[in-house]
Every structure is written in structure tokens, then in C-alpha cells.
Short mmCIF file of C-alpha atoms and ligand atoms in Angstrom, two decimals:
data_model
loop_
_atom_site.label_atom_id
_atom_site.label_comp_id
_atom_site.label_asym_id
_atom_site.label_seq_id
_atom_site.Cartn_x
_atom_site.Cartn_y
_atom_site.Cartn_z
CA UNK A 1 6.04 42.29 13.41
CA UNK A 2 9.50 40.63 12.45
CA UNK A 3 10.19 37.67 10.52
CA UNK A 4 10.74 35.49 13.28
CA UNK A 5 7.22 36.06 14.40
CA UNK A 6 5.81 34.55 11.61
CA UNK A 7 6.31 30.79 12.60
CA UNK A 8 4.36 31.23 15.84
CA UNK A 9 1.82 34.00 15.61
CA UNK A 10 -1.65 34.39 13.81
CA UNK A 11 -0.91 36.69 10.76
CA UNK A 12 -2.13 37.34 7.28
CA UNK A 13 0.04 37.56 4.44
CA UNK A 14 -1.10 39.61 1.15
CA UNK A 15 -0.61 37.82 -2.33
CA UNK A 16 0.68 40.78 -4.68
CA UNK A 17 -0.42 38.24 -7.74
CA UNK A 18 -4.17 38.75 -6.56
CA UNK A 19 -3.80 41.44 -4.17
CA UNK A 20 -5.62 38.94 -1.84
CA UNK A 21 -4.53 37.88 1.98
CA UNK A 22 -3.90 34.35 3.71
CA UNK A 23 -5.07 34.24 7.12
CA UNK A 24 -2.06 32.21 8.82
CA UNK A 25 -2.83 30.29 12.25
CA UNK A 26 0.80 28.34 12.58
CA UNK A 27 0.07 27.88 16.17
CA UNK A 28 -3.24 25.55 15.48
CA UNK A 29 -1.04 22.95 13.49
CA UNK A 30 -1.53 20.74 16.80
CA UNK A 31 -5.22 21.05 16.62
CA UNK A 32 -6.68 17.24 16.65
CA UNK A 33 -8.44 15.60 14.01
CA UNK A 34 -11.92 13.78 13.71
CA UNK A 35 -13.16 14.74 10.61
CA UNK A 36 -13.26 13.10 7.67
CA UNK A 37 -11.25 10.30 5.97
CA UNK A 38 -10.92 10.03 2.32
CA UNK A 39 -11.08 6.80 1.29
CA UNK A 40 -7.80 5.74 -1.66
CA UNK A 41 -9.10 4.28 -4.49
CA UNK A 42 -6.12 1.52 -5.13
CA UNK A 43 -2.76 2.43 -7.89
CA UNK A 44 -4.01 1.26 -10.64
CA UNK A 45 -1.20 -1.09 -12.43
CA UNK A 46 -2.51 -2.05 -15.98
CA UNK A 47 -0.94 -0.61 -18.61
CA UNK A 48 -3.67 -0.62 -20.82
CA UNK A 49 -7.63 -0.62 -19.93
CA UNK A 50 -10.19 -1.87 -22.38
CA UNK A 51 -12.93 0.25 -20.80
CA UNK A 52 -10.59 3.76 -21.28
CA UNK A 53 -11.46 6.72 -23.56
CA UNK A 54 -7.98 7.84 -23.83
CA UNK A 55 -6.43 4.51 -23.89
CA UNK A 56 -4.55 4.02 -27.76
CA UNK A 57 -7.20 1.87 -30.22
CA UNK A 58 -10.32 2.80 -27.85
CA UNK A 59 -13.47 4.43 -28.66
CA UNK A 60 -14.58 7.66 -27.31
CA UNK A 61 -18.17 8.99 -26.82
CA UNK A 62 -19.39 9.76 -29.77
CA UNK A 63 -17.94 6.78 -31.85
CA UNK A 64 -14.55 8.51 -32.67
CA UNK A 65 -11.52 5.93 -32.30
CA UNK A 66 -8.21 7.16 -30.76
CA UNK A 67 -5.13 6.13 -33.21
CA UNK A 68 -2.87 3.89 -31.88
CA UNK A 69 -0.45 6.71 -30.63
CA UNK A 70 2.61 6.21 -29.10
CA UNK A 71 4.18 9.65 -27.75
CA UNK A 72 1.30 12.05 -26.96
CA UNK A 73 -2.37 12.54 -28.40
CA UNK A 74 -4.62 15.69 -28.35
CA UNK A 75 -8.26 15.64 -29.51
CA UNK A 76 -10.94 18.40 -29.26
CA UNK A 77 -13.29 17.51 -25.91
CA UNK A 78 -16.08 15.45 -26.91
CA UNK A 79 -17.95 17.79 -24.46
CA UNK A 80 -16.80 20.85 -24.91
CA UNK A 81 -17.43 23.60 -22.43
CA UNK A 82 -16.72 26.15 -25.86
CA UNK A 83 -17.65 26.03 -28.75
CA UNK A 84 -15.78 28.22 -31.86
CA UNK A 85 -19.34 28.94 -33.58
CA UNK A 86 -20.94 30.08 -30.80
CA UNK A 87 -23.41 33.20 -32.05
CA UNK A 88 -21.97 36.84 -30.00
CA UNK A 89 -25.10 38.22 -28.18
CA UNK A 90 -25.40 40.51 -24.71
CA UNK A 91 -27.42 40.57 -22.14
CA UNK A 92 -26.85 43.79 -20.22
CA UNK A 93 -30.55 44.52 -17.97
CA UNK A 94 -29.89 47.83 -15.39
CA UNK A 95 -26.27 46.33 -14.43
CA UNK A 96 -27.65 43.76 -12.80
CA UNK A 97 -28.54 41.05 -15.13
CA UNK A 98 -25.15 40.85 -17.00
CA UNK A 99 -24.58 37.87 -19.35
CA UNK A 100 -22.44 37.96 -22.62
CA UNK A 101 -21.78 35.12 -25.01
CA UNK A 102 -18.65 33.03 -24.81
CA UNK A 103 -16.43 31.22 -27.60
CA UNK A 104 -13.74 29.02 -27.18
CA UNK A 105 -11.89 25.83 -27.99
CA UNK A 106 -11.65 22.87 -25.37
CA UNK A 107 -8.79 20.59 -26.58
CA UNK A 108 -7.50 17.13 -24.19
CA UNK A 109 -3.81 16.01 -24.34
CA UNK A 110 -2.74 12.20 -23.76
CA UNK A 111 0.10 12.76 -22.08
CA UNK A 112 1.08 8.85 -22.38
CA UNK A 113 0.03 5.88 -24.01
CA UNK A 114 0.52 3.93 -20.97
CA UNK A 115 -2.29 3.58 -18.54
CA UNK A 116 -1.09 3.84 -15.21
CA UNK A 117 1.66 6.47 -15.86
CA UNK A 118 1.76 9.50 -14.17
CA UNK A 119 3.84 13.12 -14.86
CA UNK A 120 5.29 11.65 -11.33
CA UNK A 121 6.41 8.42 -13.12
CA UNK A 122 7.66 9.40 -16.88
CA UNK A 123 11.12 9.83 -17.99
CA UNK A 124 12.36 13.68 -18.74
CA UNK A 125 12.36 12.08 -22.22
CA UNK A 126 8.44 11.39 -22.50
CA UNK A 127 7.86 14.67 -20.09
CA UNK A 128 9.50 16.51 -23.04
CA UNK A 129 7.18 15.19 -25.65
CA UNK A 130 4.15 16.70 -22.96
CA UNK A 131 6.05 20.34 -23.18
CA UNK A 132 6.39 20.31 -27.04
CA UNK A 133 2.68 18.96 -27.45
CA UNK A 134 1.52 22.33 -24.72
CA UNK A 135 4.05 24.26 -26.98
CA UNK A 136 2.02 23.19 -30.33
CA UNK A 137 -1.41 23.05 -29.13
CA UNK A 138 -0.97 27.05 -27.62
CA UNK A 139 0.71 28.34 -30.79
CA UNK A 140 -2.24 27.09 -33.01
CA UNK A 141 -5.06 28.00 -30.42
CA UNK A 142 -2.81 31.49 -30.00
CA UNK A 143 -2.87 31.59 -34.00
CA UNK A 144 -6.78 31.80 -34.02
CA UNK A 145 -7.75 35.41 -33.88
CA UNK A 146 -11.07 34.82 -31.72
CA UNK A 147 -8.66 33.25 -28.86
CA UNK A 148 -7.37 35.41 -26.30
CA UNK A 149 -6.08 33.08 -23.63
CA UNK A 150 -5.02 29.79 -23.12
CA UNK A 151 -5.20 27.89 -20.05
CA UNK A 152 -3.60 25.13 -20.07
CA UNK A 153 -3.94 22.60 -16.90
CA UNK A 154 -4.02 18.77 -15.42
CA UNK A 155 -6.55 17.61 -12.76
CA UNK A 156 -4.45 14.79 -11.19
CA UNK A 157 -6.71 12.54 -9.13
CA UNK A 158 -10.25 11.64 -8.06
CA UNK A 159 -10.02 13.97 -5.13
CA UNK A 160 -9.94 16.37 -7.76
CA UNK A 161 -12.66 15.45 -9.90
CA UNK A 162 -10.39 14.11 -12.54
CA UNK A 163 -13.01 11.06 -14.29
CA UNK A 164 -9.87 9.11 -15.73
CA UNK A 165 -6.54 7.97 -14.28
CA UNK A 166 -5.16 7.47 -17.10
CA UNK A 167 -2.66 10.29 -17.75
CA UNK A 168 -4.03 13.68 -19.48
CA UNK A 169 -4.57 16.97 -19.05
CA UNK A 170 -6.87 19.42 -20.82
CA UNK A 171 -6.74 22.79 -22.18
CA UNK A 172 -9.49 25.75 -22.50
CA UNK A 173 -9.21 28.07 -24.93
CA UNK A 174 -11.40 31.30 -24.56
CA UNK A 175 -12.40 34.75 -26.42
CA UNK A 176 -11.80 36.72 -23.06
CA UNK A 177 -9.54 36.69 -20.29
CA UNK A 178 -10.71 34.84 -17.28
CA UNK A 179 -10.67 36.24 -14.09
CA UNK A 180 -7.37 34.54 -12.34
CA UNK A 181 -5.64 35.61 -15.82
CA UNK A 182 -7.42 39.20 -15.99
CA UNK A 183 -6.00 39.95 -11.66
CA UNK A 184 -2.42 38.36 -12.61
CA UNK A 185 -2.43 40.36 -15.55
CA UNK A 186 -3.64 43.52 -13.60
CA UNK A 187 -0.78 42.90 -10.76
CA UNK A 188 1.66 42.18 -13.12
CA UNK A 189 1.22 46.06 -15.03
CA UNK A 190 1.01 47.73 -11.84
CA UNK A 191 4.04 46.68 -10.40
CA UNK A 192 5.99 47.32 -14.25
CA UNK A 193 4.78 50.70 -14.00
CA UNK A 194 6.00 51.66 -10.60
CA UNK A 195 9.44 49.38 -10.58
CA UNK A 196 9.97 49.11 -14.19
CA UNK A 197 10.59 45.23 -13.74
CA UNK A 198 8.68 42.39 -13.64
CA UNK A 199 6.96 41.20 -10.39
CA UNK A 200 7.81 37.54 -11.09
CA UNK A 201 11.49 38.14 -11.63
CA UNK A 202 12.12 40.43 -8.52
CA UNK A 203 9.79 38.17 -5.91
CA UNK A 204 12.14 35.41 -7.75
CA UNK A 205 15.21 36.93 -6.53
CA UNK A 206 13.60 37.03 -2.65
CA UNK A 207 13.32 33.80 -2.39
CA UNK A 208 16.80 32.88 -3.80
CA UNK A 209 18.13 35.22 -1.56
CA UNK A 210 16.31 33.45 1.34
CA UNK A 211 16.23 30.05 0.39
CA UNK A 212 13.56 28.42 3.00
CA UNK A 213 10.52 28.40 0.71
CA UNK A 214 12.69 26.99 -1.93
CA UNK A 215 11.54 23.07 -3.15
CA UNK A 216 13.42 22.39 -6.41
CA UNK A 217 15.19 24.27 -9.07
CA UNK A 218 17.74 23.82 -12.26
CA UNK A 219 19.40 26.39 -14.47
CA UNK A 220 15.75 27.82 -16.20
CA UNK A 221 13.11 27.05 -13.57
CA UNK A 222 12.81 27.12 -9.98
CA UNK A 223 9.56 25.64 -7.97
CA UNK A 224 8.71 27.50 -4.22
CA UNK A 225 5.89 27.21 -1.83
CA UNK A 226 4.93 30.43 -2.34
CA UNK A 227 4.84 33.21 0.68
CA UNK A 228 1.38 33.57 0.53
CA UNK A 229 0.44 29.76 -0.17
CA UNK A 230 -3.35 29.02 0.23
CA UNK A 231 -3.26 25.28 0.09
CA UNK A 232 -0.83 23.17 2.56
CA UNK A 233 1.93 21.83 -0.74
CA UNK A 234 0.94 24.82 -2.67
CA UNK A 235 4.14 25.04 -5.73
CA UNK A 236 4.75 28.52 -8.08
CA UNK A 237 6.90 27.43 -10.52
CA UNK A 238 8.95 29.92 -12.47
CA UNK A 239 11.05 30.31 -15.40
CA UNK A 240 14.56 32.28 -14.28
CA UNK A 241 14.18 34.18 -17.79
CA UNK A 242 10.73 36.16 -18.47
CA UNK A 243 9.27 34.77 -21.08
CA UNK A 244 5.41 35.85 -21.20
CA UNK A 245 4.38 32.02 -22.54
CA UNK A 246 6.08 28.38 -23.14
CA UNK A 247 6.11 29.24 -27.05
CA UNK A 248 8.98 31.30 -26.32
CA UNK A 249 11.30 28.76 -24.16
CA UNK A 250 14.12 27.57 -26.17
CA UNK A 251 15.16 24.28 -26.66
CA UNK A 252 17.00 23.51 -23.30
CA UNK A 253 14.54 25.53 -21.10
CA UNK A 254 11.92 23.21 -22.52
CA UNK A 255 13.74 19.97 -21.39
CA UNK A 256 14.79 21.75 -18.03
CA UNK A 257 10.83 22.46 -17.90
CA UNK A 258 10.25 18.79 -18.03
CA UNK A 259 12.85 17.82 -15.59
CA UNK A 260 11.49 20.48 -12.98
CA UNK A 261 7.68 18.86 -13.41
CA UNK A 262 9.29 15.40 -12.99
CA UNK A 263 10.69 16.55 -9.41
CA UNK A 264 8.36 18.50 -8.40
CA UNK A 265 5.91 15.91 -8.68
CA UNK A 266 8.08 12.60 -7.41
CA UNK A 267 8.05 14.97 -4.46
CA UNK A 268 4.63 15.05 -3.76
CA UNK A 269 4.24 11.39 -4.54
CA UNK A 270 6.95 10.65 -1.68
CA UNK A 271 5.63 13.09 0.56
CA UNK A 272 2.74 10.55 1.61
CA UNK A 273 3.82 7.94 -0.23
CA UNK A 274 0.47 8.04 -2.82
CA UNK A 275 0.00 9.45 -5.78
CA UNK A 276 -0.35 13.33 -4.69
CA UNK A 277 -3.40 14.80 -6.40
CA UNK A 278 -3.84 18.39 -7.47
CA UNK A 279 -4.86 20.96 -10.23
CA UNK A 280 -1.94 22.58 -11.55
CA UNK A 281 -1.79 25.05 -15.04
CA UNK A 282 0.42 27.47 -16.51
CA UNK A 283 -0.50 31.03 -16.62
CA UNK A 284 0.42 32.49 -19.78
CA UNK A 285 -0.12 35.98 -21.88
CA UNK A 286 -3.09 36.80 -23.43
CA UNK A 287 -3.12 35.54 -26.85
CA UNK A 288 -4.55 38.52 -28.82
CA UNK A 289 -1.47 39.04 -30.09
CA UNK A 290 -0.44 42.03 -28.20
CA UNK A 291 3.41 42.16 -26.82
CA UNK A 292 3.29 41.64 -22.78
CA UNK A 293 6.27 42.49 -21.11
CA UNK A 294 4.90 42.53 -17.46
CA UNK A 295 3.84 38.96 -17.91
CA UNK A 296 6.06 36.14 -17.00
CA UNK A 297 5.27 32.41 -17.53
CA UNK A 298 4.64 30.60 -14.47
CA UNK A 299 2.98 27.19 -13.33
CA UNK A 300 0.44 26.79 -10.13
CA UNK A 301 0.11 23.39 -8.73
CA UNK A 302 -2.99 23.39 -5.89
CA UNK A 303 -2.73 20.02 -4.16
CA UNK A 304 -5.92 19.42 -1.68
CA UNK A 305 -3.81 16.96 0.66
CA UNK A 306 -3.17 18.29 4.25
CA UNK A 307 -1.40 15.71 6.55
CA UNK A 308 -1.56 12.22 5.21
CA UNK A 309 -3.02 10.60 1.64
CA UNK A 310 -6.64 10.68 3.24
CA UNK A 311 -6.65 13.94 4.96
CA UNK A 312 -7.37 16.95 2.98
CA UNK A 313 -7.83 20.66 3.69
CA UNK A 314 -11.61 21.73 2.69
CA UNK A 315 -11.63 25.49 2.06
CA UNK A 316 -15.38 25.44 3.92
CA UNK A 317 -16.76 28.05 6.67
CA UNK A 318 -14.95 31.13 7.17
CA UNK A 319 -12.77 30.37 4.21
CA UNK A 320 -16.04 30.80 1.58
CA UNK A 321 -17.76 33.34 3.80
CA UNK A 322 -14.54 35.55 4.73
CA UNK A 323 -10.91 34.75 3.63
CA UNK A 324 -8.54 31.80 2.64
CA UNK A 325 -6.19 30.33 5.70
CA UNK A 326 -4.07 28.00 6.87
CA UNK A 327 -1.99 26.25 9.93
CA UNK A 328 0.97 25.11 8.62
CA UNK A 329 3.45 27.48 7.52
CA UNK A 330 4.73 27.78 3.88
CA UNK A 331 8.35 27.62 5.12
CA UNK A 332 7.18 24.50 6.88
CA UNK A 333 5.60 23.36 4.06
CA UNK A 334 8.62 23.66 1.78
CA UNK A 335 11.32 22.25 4.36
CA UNK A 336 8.98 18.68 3.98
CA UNK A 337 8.95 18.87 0.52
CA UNK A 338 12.80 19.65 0.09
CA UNK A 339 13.30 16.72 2.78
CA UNK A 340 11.21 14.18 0.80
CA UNK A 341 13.81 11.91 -1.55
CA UNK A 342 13.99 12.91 -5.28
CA UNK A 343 13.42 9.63 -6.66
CA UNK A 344 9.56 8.45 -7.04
CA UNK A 345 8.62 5.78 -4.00
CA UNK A 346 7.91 2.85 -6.35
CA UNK A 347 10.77 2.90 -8.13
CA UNK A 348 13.36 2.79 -4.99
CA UNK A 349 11.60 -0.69 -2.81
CA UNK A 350 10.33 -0.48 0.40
CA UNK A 351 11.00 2.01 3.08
CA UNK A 352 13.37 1.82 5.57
CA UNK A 353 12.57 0.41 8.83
CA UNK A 354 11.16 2.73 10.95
CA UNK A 355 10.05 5.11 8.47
P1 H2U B 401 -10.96 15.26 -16.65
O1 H2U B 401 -10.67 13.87 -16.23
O2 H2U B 401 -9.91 16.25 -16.17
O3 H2U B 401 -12.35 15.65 -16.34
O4 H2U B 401 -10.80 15.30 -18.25
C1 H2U B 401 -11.40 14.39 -19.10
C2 H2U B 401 -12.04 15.17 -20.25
O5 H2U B 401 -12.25 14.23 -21.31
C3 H2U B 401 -13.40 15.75 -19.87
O6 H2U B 401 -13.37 17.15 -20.05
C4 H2U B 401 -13.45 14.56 -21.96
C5 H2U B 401 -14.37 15.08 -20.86
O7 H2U B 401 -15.28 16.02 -21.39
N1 H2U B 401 -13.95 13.36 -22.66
C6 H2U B 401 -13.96 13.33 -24.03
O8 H2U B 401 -13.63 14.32 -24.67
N2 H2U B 401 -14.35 12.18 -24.69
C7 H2U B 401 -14.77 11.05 -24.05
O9 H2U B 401 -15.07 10.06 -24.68
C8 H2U B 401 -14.91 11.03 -22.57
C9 H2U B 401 -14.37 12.24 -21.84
ZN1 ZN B 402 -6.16 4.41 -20.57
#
């Protein structure tokens, strides 16, 4: 198999950050469509919501009050999925009844005042208050000796599950590694110890080299659709230097951090003209305070949408029982999202005619 073949025939490509495959089907992408239609809940346009639990002045479950902040605000979850005093116990019955206790800290970041703001919508300005507040709420949780990761991340939209619009993200601090951290982590030694680099920075150089998966860069970060992309608009952002976590950026990589999450998500906005949702979250060392060369910060963003703002891939039937795939091609994928225009659809009027 060549190169070429890969926009035309079935194939599977292998994802050396999991060391799973991607079935990829690019010749089904004219496959027709009867399924499902999401329906959009509408943009919502106040600034400020009485009825919010993250809006500034508003009460939260519980009582608590949020301050009248004006830059960013992070609280501990009202409902926590860890808790720091949880008691350590095991459960470990022939192998197969295997439970052990879990601490943790669940923190979640305002990443506006405003309402109706999204990353997709904030200056680089406000976006750089977000990467400090990430930057300060991992260095304390990192601090706390019964923390060993950090996963920082943003559900954007109801498709996602996210309960709020208004803008926020949350982080989940734990006493163990979680599984997506532990495989990363696991890939990311292996390759050191056969190439005596770092996996990130060499697959980094590919794609330079190559160009066509390429979405956005600047002089510390570039974003990609990833060769082995599971979801259609699938992004791997990474740093150009290895750092192993975002309390290591210096002062300019921080703001070109902000600038690269401002594109990256006016892109998806304009790709359907909606507001794109997704998961996205940094992957970051472990935080028991060991030194991890191998690792190198990086930032996943899984979007659900597939062809339009109400038609979304559902990772159902053979995808659950057997593997991952998809039709269009990540080079295809990228070429959109490169074509798209870099500034956010409601802030440049109406389309063009035509379009
Ligand atoms: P999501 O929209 O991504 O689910 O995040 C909202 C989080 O806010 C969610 O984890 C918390 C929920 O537990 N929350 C509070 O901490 N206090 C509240 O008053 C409501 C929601
Ligand atoms: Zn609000």
C-alpha cells in the first residue's frame, strides 16, 4: 500500500499514542443519509442569566454565592465525583471482583463572566486569563501529594452533555492515573527507549514535513487532524517545545497557547456556521512529582459533528463491538478546516451570496 492509496481504499491506520487502529472507509463518504437529525437549541445572546449557576452574583446548589468576578472564577464542584477524604480500602476477590478506593479533587473554572461567550468568541486577551487560571489551578492540585494527575477539560455543547452554556470547563483531579493518561504515558516510554526522543516531537516533524493534515499553527503550538483521527474534526494540538505540562510554558508560549485555542475553535464555529461542540483536554504528566521526559503536553479536541450542525457521527455497532472508523479522510478533514475563514462567523455579517 502507498500513500496515494489511502484517499480511496478501505484501510486501518494504527494510533502509536494508544497503540489502537482506525478502520478508514474513504470510499463510503457518498453513502446517503436518513438517520437522525439533531435538533439546535438557539445561540443564546444574553449576557447575563438570572437562572445561571456560574453567572457572577448567582447562587449555586448548595446556597454558596459566586463573587461578582470579572476575569475568571474556579470553585470546587458542588458535586464532586472525588472527594480528598475519601477512606483507602481494596476489594481484590479471585481477580475477578477488583474494586479499590478513589480520591480526588473536582474543581470548575468560569472561563468568562459573560454569558453567551464562548473560547470561539473571546479575545487572546481574556483566553490568556483561561491559560494562567489552568496554569494555577494544576500547580496547586500538582502541589497536593495524594494527586497524581490532572485532567483538565471543557465539554462545549449540549450534544455533549455540557448542562450550562455559559462558558466553563472543569477539571478532575485524581490519586491514580487514568487509563487514556496511563496508555499515553506507556507509548510515550516505549518509543524514548527505542529512539531516544520523544514521540510527540518526531510525529510533529511528519506532519510539518507534509503539511496536508496541518489546520493552524504559530511559533509554540501547532493544531493537526491527526493521522489516525477517530472523530470527523478530530484536532491534536502540540507545543513545538516538550514541555511535559502547561506549568512549564513561559510567558509567550502561554499567550501563543491562547491564540492557537482562539483559531482553532473560530474554525470549527465557521465550519457549519454553529457553535461547534466537543470535549477537548490537555494531557499532561503525572503529578507525583516524578521528572517525565517522554511526556509532552498536548491538547485533544473530540468534536461529535459529521457533515452539517445537526448531523453527528455516533460511534454505535461495530464501532462498540469491534473497532473505531470513519469515511472521511483526516487529510480531508483538515483541508475543510484550513479552508474555513479565521475570523468567527458572527463577527464578519452575513455570508456571501451563494455560500
Ligand atoms: P458540565 O456542564 O460540563 O457538566 O459542568 C458543570 C459542572 O458544574 C458539573 O460538574 C457543577 C456540576 O457538578 N455544578 C456545581 O458545582 N454547582 C452547581 O450549582 C451546579 C453545577
Ligand atoms: Zn451564566
Amino acid at each position: 500500500m502507498n500513500f496515494s492509496d489511502l484517499a480511496s481504499q478501505p484501510h486501518r491506520r494504527l494510533n502509536p499514542l494508544t497503540g489502537e487502529w482506525v478502520l478508514v472507509s474513504p470510499h463510503r463518504t457518498q453513502r446517503p443519509w436518513q438517520g437522525q437529525v439533531e435538533e439546535i437549541a438557539p445561540e443564546t445572546t444574553a449576557s447575563y442569566d438570572p437562572s445561571c449557576y456560574l453567572c457572577p452574583g448567582n447562587a449555586r446548589a448548595g446556597g454558596v454565592e459566586n463573587p461578582l468576578y470579572a476575569g475568571t472564577f474556579a470553585f470546587d464542584n458542588d458535586f464532586a465525583a472525588l472527594k480528598p477524604d475519601t477512606p483507602p480500602r481494596k476489594i481484590e476477590e479471585q481477580g475477578l471482583l477488583v474494586a479499590h478506593s478513589e480520591s480526588g479533587r473536582c474543581r470548575v473554572v468560569c472561563f468568562s463572566p459573560q454569558h453567551d461567550l464562548t473560547l470561539s468568541r473571546m479575545s487572546v486577551g481574556a483566553l490568556r486569563r483561561v491559560v494562567d487560571t489552568w496554569v494555577e489551578e494544576f500547580s496547586i492540585l500538582a502541589s497536593d501529594p495524594h494527586i497524581h494527575s490532572v485532567q483538565i477539560f471543557e465539554n462545549r455543547g449540549a450534544m455533549m452533555g455540557c448542562s450550562n452554556p455559559h462558558p466553563h470547563g472543569q477539571i478532575w483531579a485524581n490519586e491514580t492515573l487514568p487509563n487514556e493518561l496511563e496508555k499515553e504515558l506507556t507509548a510515550f516510554r516505549d518509543y524514548r527507549k527505542v529512539h531516544g526522543t520523544t514521540l510527540l516531537r518526531d510525529y510533529l516533524e511528519v506532519e510539518l514535513a507534509k503539511q496536508e493534515r496541518l489546520v493552524a499553527s504559530n511559533d509554540h503550538f501547532v493544531a493537526l487532524v491527526p493521522f489516525w483521527a477517530v472523530w470527523p474534526f478530530e484536532i491534536l494540538l502540540i507545543s513545538r517545545r516538550c514541555v511535559s505540562a502547561i506549568d512549564q510554558l513561559h510567558d509567550q508560549e502561554r499567550t501563543a497557547l491562547a491564540e492557537i485555542l482562539q483559531q482553532t475553535t473560530i474554525r470549527y464555529d465557521n465550519l457549519f456556521r454553529t457553535s461547534f461542540p466537543y470535549t477537548m483536554g490537555f494531557h499532561q504528566r503525572p503529578t507525583d512529582g516524578g521528572d517525565y521526559p517522554e511526556f509532552h503536553l498536548h491538547a485533544h479536541f473530540y468534536p461529535p459533528l459529521l457533515r452539517s450542525a445537526t448531523i453527528r457521527k455516533f460511534m454505535v455497532g461495530y464501532e462498540m463491538l469491534a473497532m473505531p472508523q470513519r469515511d472521511i479522510t483526516a487529510e480531508t478533514a483538515a483541508q475543510w478546516l484550513r479552508n474555513v475563514p479565521a475570523q468567527h462567523y458572527r463577527d464578519s455579517g452575513p455570508p456571501a451570496s451563494g455560500t
